């Protein structure tokens, strides 16, 4: 799963904020005027950083508050400035502040950087915005996400409840209010603080969910919105797991085909699928060491997750070299990865871990017992026999087991009524977010969205080719969308 900005002179000091401002009739209407005190960022003085004080719970606007961390990079050509471009790079858990300061210049085109103030913010619970913090020792004791019976399922549920209590105690009330719907309200509060009547927004991956729900609630406050690698928030548990697994499996087959036709591939000339399956089988027997930590054994899930993350690029060459190295290992022995406590970790050391605090409040996915969980896992494995299911989404669902059934932001069909045309881009072979997710969102919002497929592989989309970049740039600057039925050809192979 990107965020926002305004010119240096008038933004924060002149602009007031109605904190907790809501659609008419909603809770949280009590007005409190606030501004952002901008200062040069410590990491890069050419960008500005600040914070915006907001309520943790919108139904209690006079209650506890937190500081939303914000960064902005002013338009390089003020004479041609279009407006602010809020950006969220995904996650959940990626830092919009870091994106604006350290990544925007390399990822956006010169035209976008010249014409928009790029504004990134850390969503509540993330980065510098009251991050969700948990015990590192407790995180290291995480049980297997693949329980084998009801007893192990109950141990997983009990662990998740213990971890939630620990994270809540260390983080405070924002732990229970870190869902995307609350982030959307924060984003509109930020719009007010910036003094903008309308915003532009670029969201990637999980950041598309922020954009979609902002369009639902505040569609009339959008000038333009571009969403890449879209998340479908209308999916049930089985659809979510199976489609995620199918995406991972499709990316595996893309990798195999690349290796078969590419002499530089470290596995070229071999049966790549057989080598891969053999490596996972050796991991199942406890025979694969971690190349970076030789005393640690890798599980099949560890290996699949490594490859899955590399498919985001896609960096097929790295996967091939990694698998070839594992295949060449002699049978190992040691301690399974899941039970190793990192050296030097004291009981009270903490780690920022926002993912499940957000995800488990956005998705009402709660397998009730081992039997239900096993059925979901079996369906996932059938969809991705070589990748062993959906490596990341399986972990996401496992982390919600045992948590309260009620969630702040449950799944629903997208309903956008007042927004302008929204541009969506999505890779045909995205390893994480199935192309059908974008197609389904487009069907739900056909009068509001334009979908431009990218016919290649990988998770990132905007800077894949001149076609994808130009489509977004032309839309954001001129509000011109691609013609119906258009697509962008795949980039040359890595």
Coordinates of C-alpha atoms in Angstrom, one line a residue:
X1 CA 0.0 0.0 0.0
X2 CA 0.9 7.1 -0.4
X3 CA -0.2 11.0 1.2
X4 CA -0.2 15.2 1.0
X5 CA 1.1 19.0 0.9
X6 CA 0.8 22.8 0.5
X7 CA 3.1 25.7 -0.3
X8 CA 5.4 27.0 2.4
X9 CA 3.9 30.4 3.0
X10 CA 0.3 30.2 3.9
X11 CA -0.6 26.6 4.8
X12 CA -0.4 25.9 8.5
X13 CA -0.4 29.3 10.2
X14 CA -3.4 30.6 8.3
X15 CA -5.4 27.3 8.1
X16 CA -7.7 26.2 10.9
X17 CA -8.8 22.7 11.6
X18 CA -12.1 21.5 12.8
X19 CA -10.8 18.5 14.7
X20 CA -13.1 15.5 14.5
X21 CA -15.2 17.2 11.7
X22 CA -17.8 14.7 10.5
X23 CA -20.4 14.3 7.9
X24 CA -23.7 16.0 9.1
X25 CA -25.4 14.1 11.8
X26 CA -22.3 12.1 12.8
X27 CA -20.7 12.0 16.2
X28 CA -17.7 14.1 16.8
X29 CA -19.0 17.6 15.7
X30 CA -17.4 19.5 18.6
X31 CA -15.1 22.2 17.0
X32 CA -11.5 22.7 18.1
X33 CA -9.3 24.9 16.0
X34 CA -5.8 23.5 15.3
X35 CA -2.9 24.2 13.0
X36 CA 0.4 22.5 12.2
X37 CA 3.7 24.0 13.4
X38 CA 6.0 23.3 10.5
X39 CA 9.7 23.0 10.9
X40 CA 12.5 21.6 8.7
X41 CA 12.7 17.8 8.9
X42 CA 15.6 16.4 10.9
X43 CA 16.2 13.8 8.1
X44 CA 16.1 16.4 5.3
X45 CA 15.9 20.1 5.9
X46 CA 14.4 20.7 2.4
X47 CA 11.2 19.0 3.5
X48 CA 9.0 20.3 6.4
X49 CA 7.7 18.2 9.3
X50 CA 5.0 18.8 11.8
X51 CA 2.3 17.3 13.9
X52 CA -1.5 17.7 14.1
X53 CA -3.3 17.1 17.4
X54 CA -6.4 14.9 16.9
X55 CA -8.7 12.9 19.1
X56 CA -8.1 9.2 19.6
X57 CA -11.8 8.5 19.7
X58 CA -14.0 10.7 17.5
X59 CA -17.1 10.0 19.7
X60 CA -15.2 11.7 22.5
X61 CA -13.6 14.7 20.9
X62 CA -12.6 16.2 24.3
X63 CA -11.0 13.0 25.4
X64 CA -7.4 11.7 24.8
X65 CA -5.5 13.0 21.8
X66 CA -2.5 12.0 19.8
X67 CA -0.2 13.8 17.4
X68 CA -0.5 12.8 13.7
X69 CA 3.0 13.1 12.2
X70 CA 3.1 14.9 8.8
X71 CA 5.8 15.8 6.2
X72 CA 5.5 17.8 3.1
X73 CA 7.7 18.5 0.1
X74 CA 6.8 21.7 -1.6
X75 CA 6.1 21.9 -5.3
X76 CA 9.4 22.5 -7.1
X77 CA 7.7 24.9 -9.5
X78 CA 5.3 27.1 -7.5
X79 CA 4.1 28.9 -10.7
X80 CA 2.7 25.7 -12.1
X81 CA 1.5 24.3 -8.8
X82 CA -1.8 22.3 -9.0
X83 CA -2.3 21.6 -5.3
X84 CA -1.5 19.1 -2.6
X85 CA -1.0 15.4 -3.2
X86 CA -1.6 13.2 -0.2
X87 CA 0.2 9.9 -0.4
X88 CA 0.0 6.6 1.4
X89 CA 2.5 3.9 0.4
X90 CA 0.6 0.9 1.9
X91 CA 1.1 -1.7 4.6
X92 CA -0.8 -1.4 6.8
X93 CA 2.2 0.0 8.6
X94 CA 4.3 1.9 6.0
X95 CA 5.3 5.4 6.8
X96 CA 3.9 8.2 4.7
X97 CA 6.3 10.7 6.4
X98 CA 9.3 8.6 5.4
X99 CA 7.8 8.3 1.9
X100 CA 7.5 12.1 1.5
X101 CA 11.0 12.8 2.9
X102 CA 13.1 9.9 1.5
X103 CA 11.2 8.2 -1.4
X104 CA 9.0 10.7 -3.2
X105 CA 11.8 12.3 -5.2
X106 CA 12.9 8.9 -6.6
X107 CA 9.5 7.4 -7.2
X108 CA 7.4 10.3 -8.6
X109 CA 8.2 11.9 -12.0
X110 CA 9.7 15.4 -12.2
X111 CA 6.3 16.7 -13.4
X112 CA 4.5 15.5 -10.3
X113 CA 7.2 16.9 -8.0
X114 CA 7.1 20.3 -9.8
X115 CA 3.3 20.7 -9.7
X116 CA 2.2 19.2 -6.4
X117 CA 3.1 19.6 -2.7
X118 CA 3.7 16.0 -1.7
X119 CA 2.3 15.4 1.8
X120 CA 2.8 12.2 3.7
X121 CA 1.4 11.3 7.0
X122 CA 1.9 8.4 9.4
X123 CA -1.6 6.9 10.0
X124 CA -2.5 6.5 13.6
X125 CA -0.7 3.6 15.2
X126 CA 2.1 3.8 12.6
X127 CA 5.6 5.4 12.6
X128 CA 5.6 8.6 14.6
X129 CA 1.8 8.8 15.1
X130 CA 1.5 7.0 18.5
X131 CA 2.9 3.7 17.1
X132 CA 1.5 0.4 18.2
X133 CA 4.2 -1.0 20.5
X134 CA 4.5 -4.6 21.8
X135 CA 6.9 -6.7 23.8
X136 CA 9.7 -8.1 21.7
X137 CA 10.0 -11.1 23.9
X138 CA 6.3 -11.9 23.5
X139 CA 6.5 -11.4 19.8
X140 CA 9.3 -13.9 19.7
X141 CA 7.1 -16.6 21.3
X142 CA 4.5 -16.5 18.5
X143 CA 3.2 -20.0 17.9
X144 CA 2.9 -21.7 14.5
X145 CA 0.2 -20.1 12.3
X146 CA -0.6 -23.7 11.2
X147 CA -2.2 -25.4 14.2
X148 CA -2.7 -29.1 13.9
X149 CA -5.6 -29.7 16.2
X150 CA -8.1 -27.8 18.4
X151 CA -5.7 -27.6 21.3
X152 CA -3.1 -25.8 19.2
X153 CA -5.8 -23.6 17.7
X154 CA -6.8 -22.6 21.2
X155 CA -3.2 -21.9 22.1
X156 CA -2.9 -19.6 19.1
X157 CA -6.1 -17.8 20.2
X158 CA -4.8 -17.4 23.7
X159 CA -1.5 -16.1 22.5
X160 CA -3.2 -13.5 20.3
X161 CA -5.3 -12.3 23.3
X162 CA -2.2 -12.0 25.4
X163 CA -0.3 -10.1 22.7
X164 CA -3.3 -7.7 22.2
X165 CA -3.4 -6.9 25.9
X166 CA 0.4 -6.3 26.0
X167 CA 0.2 -4.0 22.9
X168 CA -2.8 -2.2 24.3
X169 CA -1.1 -1.6 27.6
X170 CA 2.1 -0.3 26.0
X171 CA 0.3 1.7 23.3
X172 CA -2.7 3.2 25.0
X173 CA -6.3 3.6 23.7
X174 CA -5.3 4.2 20.1
X175 CA -4.7 0.5 19.8
X176 CA -8.4 0.0 19.6
X177 CA -8.9 2.9 17.2
X178 CA -6.3 2.2 14.5
X179 CA -8.7 1.1 11.8
X180 CA -8.8 2.6 8.3
X181 CA -12.1 4.3 8.8
X182 CA -10.6 6.4 11.6
X183 CA -7.5 7.1 9.4
X184 CA -9.9 8.5 6.8
X185 CA -11.4 10.9 9.3
X186 CA -7.8 11.9 10.3
X187 CA -7.0 12.5 6.6
X188 CA -9.9 14.9 6.2
X189 CA -8.8 16.7 9.4
X190 CA -5.4 17.1 7.8
X191 CA -7.1 18.5 4.6
X192 CA -8.7 21.2 6.8
X193 CA -5.4 22.0 8.6
X194 CA -3.7 22.5 5.2
X195 CA -6.5 24.9 4.3
X196 CA -7.5 22.9 1.2
X197 CA -11.0 22.8 -0.1
X198 CA -10.1 19.7 -2.3
X199 CA -7.3 17.3 -2.2
X200 CA -5.5 15.0 -4.6
X201 CA -4.6 11.5 -3.4
X202 CA -2.2 8.7 -4.4
X203 CA -2.7 5.4 -2.6
X204 CA -0.8 2.2 -3.2
X205 CA -1.9 -1.3 -2.0
X206 CA -3.4 -0.9 1.5
X207 CA -3.3 2.8 0.9
X208 CA -6.0 2.2 -1.7
X209 CA -8.4 1.2 1.1
X210 CA -7.8 4.6 2.7
X211 CA -8.6 6.3 -0.7
X212 CA -11.7 4.2 -1.3
X213 CA -13.2 4.9 2.1
X214 CA -12.3 8.6 1.8
X215 CA -14.2 8.7 -1.5
X216 CA -17.2 7.1 0.3
X217 CA -17.3 9.6 3.1
X218 CA -15.8 12.7 1.7
X219 CA -16.1 12.3 -2.1
X220 CA -16.9 15.9 -2.7
X221 CA -13.6 17.0 -1.2
X222 CA -11.5 15.2 -3.9
X223 CA -10.1 16.8 -7.0
X224 CA -8.3 13.6 -8.2
X225 CA -7.5 10.2 -6.8
X226 CA -5.1 7.6 -8.2
X227 CA -5.1 4.1 -6.7
X228 CA -2.6 1.3 -7.6
X229 CA -2.6 -2.4 -6.5
X230 CA -6.1 -2.1 -5.1
X231 CA -7.5 -3.9 -2.0
X232 CA -11.0 -5.3 -2.2
X233 CA -12.6 -4.7 1.1
X234 CA -15.8 -6.6 0.2
X235 CA -14.3 -10.1 0.4
X236 CA -15.3 -12.7 2.9
X237 CA -12.7 -15.0 4.6
X238 CA -12.6 -17.8 2.1
X239 CA -12.6 -15.4 -1.0
X240 CA -9.8 -13.4 0.6
X241 CA -7.6 -16.3 1.4
X242 CA -8.2 -18.2 -1.8
X243 CA -7.7 -15.2 -4.1
X244 CA -4.6 -14.2 -2.3
X245 CA -3.2 -17.7 -2.6
X246 CA -4.0 -17.7 -6.3
X247 CA -2.1 -14.5 -6.8
X248 CA 1.0 -15.9 -5.0
X249 CA 0.8 -19.1 -7.1
X250 CA 0.4 -17.2 -10.3
X251 CA 3.5 -15.2 -9.5
X252 CA 5.4 -18.4 -8.8
X253 CA 4.5 -19.7 -12.3
X254 CA 5.6 -16.4 -13.8
X255 CA 9.0 -16.9 -12.1
X256 CA 9.3 -20.5 -13.4
X257 CA 8.6 -19.4 -16.9
X258 CA 11.1 -16.6 -16.7
X259 CA 13.7 -19.0 -15.4
X260 CA 13.0 -21.5 -18.2
X261 CA 13.7 -18.9 -20.9
X262 CA 16.5 -16.9 -19.2
X263 CA 20.0 -18.3 -19.3
X264 CA 21.2 -16.1 -16.5
X265 CA 18.7 -17.7 -14.1
X266 CA 20.6 -19.7 -11.4
X267 CA 18.1 -22.6 -12.0
X268 CA 18.0 -22.4 -15.8
X269 CA 18.0 -25.8 -17.5
X270 CA 16.6 -27.5 -14.4
X271 CA 13.0 -28.5 -13.5
X272 CA 12.5 -25.3 -11.4
X273 CA 9.2 -26.5 -9.9
X274 CA 10.7 -29.8 -8.8
X275 CA 13.7 -28.0 -7.2
X276 CA 11.4 -25.6 -5.4
X277 CA 9.1 -28.4 -4.1
X278 CA 12.2 -30.4 -3.0
X279 CA 13.6 -27.5 -1.0
X280 CA 10.2 -27.0 0.8
X281 CA 10.1 -30.7 1.5
X282 CA 13.6 -30.6 3.0
X283 CA 12.5 -27.6 5.1
X284 CA 9.5 -29.7 6.3
X285 CA 12.1 -32.3 7.5
X286 CA 14.1 -29.7 9.3
X287 CA 17.1 -29.8 6.9
X288 CA 17.4 -26.2 5.6
X289 CA 19.5 -23.6 7.4
X290 CA 19.0 -19.9 7.2
X291 CA 21.9 -18.7 5.1
X292 CA 22.1 -15.5 7.2
X293 CA 21.8 -17.3 10.6
X294 CA 23.3 -20.8 10.1
X295 CA 22.1 -22.0 13.6
X296 CA 18.5 -21.4 12.7
X297 CA 16.3 -23.7 10.6
X298 CA 14.0 -22.3 8.0
X299 CA 10.4 -23.6 7.6
X300 CA 8.7 -24.0 4.3
X301 CA 6.6 -20.9 5.1
X302 CA 9.8 -18.9 5.7
X303 CA 11.0 -19.8 2.3
X304 CA 7.7 -19.1 0.5
X305 CA 7.4 -15.8 2.3
X306 CA 10.9 -14.8 1.2
X307 CA 10.1 -15.6 -2.5
X308 CA 6.7 -13.9 -2.2
X309 CA 8.3 -10.6 -1.0
X310 CA 10.8 -10.8 -3.9
X311 CA 7.9 -11.2 -6.4
X312 CA 6.8 -7.7 -5.5
X313 CA 9.6 -6.3 -7.7
X314 CA 9.6 -8.8 -9.3
X315 CA 13.2 -9.7 -8.4
X316 CA 13.2 -13.2 -10.0
X317 CA 17.0 -13.3 -10.1
X318 CA 17.2 -13.0 -6.3
X319 CA 14.7 -15.8 -5.8
X320 CA 16.5 -18.1 -8.2
X321 CA 19.9 -17.6 -6.4
X322 CA 18.2 -18.0 -3.0
X323 CA 16.5 -21.3 -4.0
X324 CA 19.7 -22.6 -5.7
X325 CA 21.7 -21.9 -2.5
X326 CA 19.2 -23.7 -0.3
X327 CA 19.0 -26.7 -2.7
X328 CA 22.8 -27.0 -2.5
X329 CA 22.8 -27.3 1.3
X330 CA 23.6 -30.5 3.0
X331 CA 21.1 -31.8 5.4
X332 CA 21.1 -29.5 8.5
X333 CA 20.0 -29.8 12.1
X334 CA 19.2 -27.0 14.5
X335 CA 16.4 -25.1 16.1
X336 CA 13.2 -24.3 14.2
X337 CA 13.0 -20.6 13.4
X338 CA 9.8 -19.9 15.2
X339 CA 11.3 -20.8 18.6
X340 CA 14.5 -18.8 18.4
X341 CA 14.7 -15.7 20.6
X342 CA 17.0 -13.2 19.0
X343 CA 20.2 -12.8 21.0
X344 CA 20.4 -9.9 23.4
X345 CA 16.6 -9.5 23.6
X346 CA 15.5 -8.5 27.1
X347 CA 12.0 -9.1 28.4
X348 CA 11.1 -5.4 28.4
X349 CA 12.4 -4.5 24.9
X350 CA 9.7 -3.4 22.6
X351 CA 9.0 -3.4 18.9
X352 CA 6.6 -1.3 16.8
X353 CA 4.1 -3.7 15.3
X354 CA 0.9 -2.0 13.9
X355 CA -0.2 -4.5 11.3
X356 CA -2.7 -6.6 13.3
X357 CA -4.0 -3.6 15.2
X358 CA -5.1 -2.2 11.9
X359 CA -5.9 -5.4 9.9
X360 CA -8.0 -7.1 12.6
X361 CA -10.2 -3.9 13.0
X362 CA -10.7 -3.7 9.2
X363 CA -11.5 -7.3 8.5
X364 CA -14.1 -9.4 10.3
X365 CA -12.3 -12.6 9.7
X366 CA -12.4 -14.8 12.8
X367 CA -12.3 -18.6 12.4
X368 CA -14.1 -19.9 15.4
X369 CA -12.4 -23.3 15.8
X370 CA -9.8 -25.6 14.4
X371 CA -12.2 -27.2 12.0
X372 CA -13.2 -23.9 10.4
X373 CA -9.6 -22.8 10.3
X374 CA -8.4 -26.1 8.7
X375 CA -11.1 -25.8 6.0
X376 CA -9.9 -22.3 5.1
X377 CA -6.2 -23.5 5.1
X378 CA -7.1 -26.5 2.9
X379 CA -8.8 -24.2 0.4
X380 CA -5.8 -21.9 0.4
X381 CA -3.4 -24.8 -0.2
X382 CA -5.5 -26.1 -3.1
X383 CA -5.3 -22.6 -4.7
X384 CA -1.5 -22.5 -4.3
X385 CA 0.1 -25.9 -3.9
X386 CA 3.6 -24.8 -4.7
X387 CA 3.5 -21.5 -2.6
X388 CA 1.8 -23.4 0.2
X389 CA -1.1 -20.9 0.2
X390 CA -1.0 -17.1 0.7
X391 CA 2.2 -16.5 2.7
X392 CA 1.4 -13.1 4.1
X393 CA -2.4 -13.2 4.2
X394 CA -2.3 -16.5 6.1
X395 CA -0.3 -14.8 8.8
X396 CA -2.7 -11.9 8.8
X397 CA -5.7 -14.1 9.4
X398 CA -3.9 -16.2 12.0
X399 CA -3.1 -13.1 13.9
X400 CA -6.8 -12.3 14.3
X401 CA -7.8 -15.7 15.8
X402 CA -9.2 -15.2 19.3
X403 CA -9.6 -11.5 19.0
X404 CA -13.1 -9.9 19.7
X405 CA -15.7 -10.6 17.0
X406 CA -16.8 -6.9 16.7
X407 CA -14.6 -4.8 14.5
X408 CA -14.7 -1.0 13.8
X409 CA -14.5 -1.2 10.0
X410 CA -16.0 -4.5 8.7
X411 CA -16.0 -5.4 5.1
X412 CA -18.6 -4.0 2.8
X413 CA -19.3 -3.2 -0.9
X414 CA -17.8 0.1 -1.9
X415 CA -20.4 2.8 -2.2
X416 CA -19.2 6.1 -3.8
X417 CA -21.8 8.7 -4.7
X418 CA -20.1 12.1 -4.8
X419 CA -16.5 11.6 -5.9
X420 CA -15.1 12.7 -9.3
X421 CA -13.6 10.1 -11.6
X422 CA -11.0 7.9 -9.8
X423 CA -8.1 6.3 -11.7
X424 CA -7.2 2.7 -10.7
X425 CA -4.2 0.8 -11.9
X426 CA -3.5 -2.9 -11.2
X427 CA -0.9 -5.5 -12.4
X428 CA -2.4 -8.5 -14.1
X429 CA 0.2 -10.6 -12.2
X430 CA 0.3 -8.9 -8.8
X431 CA 1.7 -11.4 -6.3
X432 CA -0.3 -10.0 -3.4
X433 CA -3.6 -8.4 -4.6
X434 CA -5.4 -10.5 -7.1
X435 CA -6.4 -8.7 -10.3
X436 CA -10.0 -9.7 -9.7
X437 CA -10.0 -7.4 -6.6
X438 CA -9.5 -4.3 -8.9
X439 CA -12.1 -5.7 -11.3
X440 CA -14.6 -6.1 -8.6
X441 CA -14.1 -2.6 -7.1
X442 CA -14.5 -1.2 -10.6
X443 CA -17.8 -3.1 -11.0
X444 CA -19.0 -1.7 -7.7
X445 CA -18.1 1.9 -8.8
X446 CA -18.4 1.7 -12.6
X447 CA -19.7 5.3 -12.8
X448 CA -16.9 6.6 -10.7
X449 CA -13.8 4.6 -11.6
X450 CA -11.6 3.9 -14.6
X451 CA -9.5 0.8 -14.5
X452 CA -6.2 0.6 -16.4
X453 CA -4.6 -2.9 -16.3
X454 CA -0.8 -3.3 -16.4
X455 CA -0.2 -6.5 -18.2
X456 CA 3.0 -7.4 -16.4
X457 CA 4.1 -8.8 -13.1
X458 CA 4.9 -7.2 -9.7
X459 CA 3.1 -5.3 -7.0
X460 CA 4.2 -1.7 -7.7
X461 CA 2.6 -0.2 -10.7
X462 CA 3.1 3.6 -11.1
X463 CA 6.7 3.6 -12.3
X464 CA 6.7 0.2 -14.1
X465 CA 6.6 1.7 -17.7
X466 CA 6.2 5.0 -19.5
X467 CA 2.6 4.0 -20.1
X468 CA 1.7 3.5 -16.4
X469 CA 3.6 6.6 -15.3
X470 CA 2.1 8.8 -18.0
X471 CA -1.4 7.6 -17.3
X472 CA -1.2 8.7 -13.7
X473 CA 0.7 11.9 -14.4
X474 CA -1.8 13.0 -17.1
X475 CA -4.7 12.2 -14.9
X476 CA -3.4 14.0 -11.8
X477 CA -2.3 17.1 -13.7
X478 CA -4.9 17.4 -16.4
X479 CA -7.7 15.2 -15.1
X480 CA -7.7 13.2 -18.3
X481 CA -8.3 9.5 -18.0
X482 CA -7.3 6.6 -20.3
X483 CA -9.8 5.5 -22.9
X484 CA -12.1 2.7 -21.9
X485 CA -10.6 -0.7 -22.6
X486 CA -7.0 0.6 -22.6
X487 CA -4.1 -1.3 -20.9
X488 CA -0.4 -0.9 -20.5
X489 CA 1.9 -3.6 -21.9
X490 CA 4.3 -5.5 -19.6
X491 CA 7.8 -4.0 -19.1
X492 CA 10.8 -5.7 -20.6
X493 CA 11.8 -8.6 -18.4
X494 CA 14.3 -8.0 -15.6

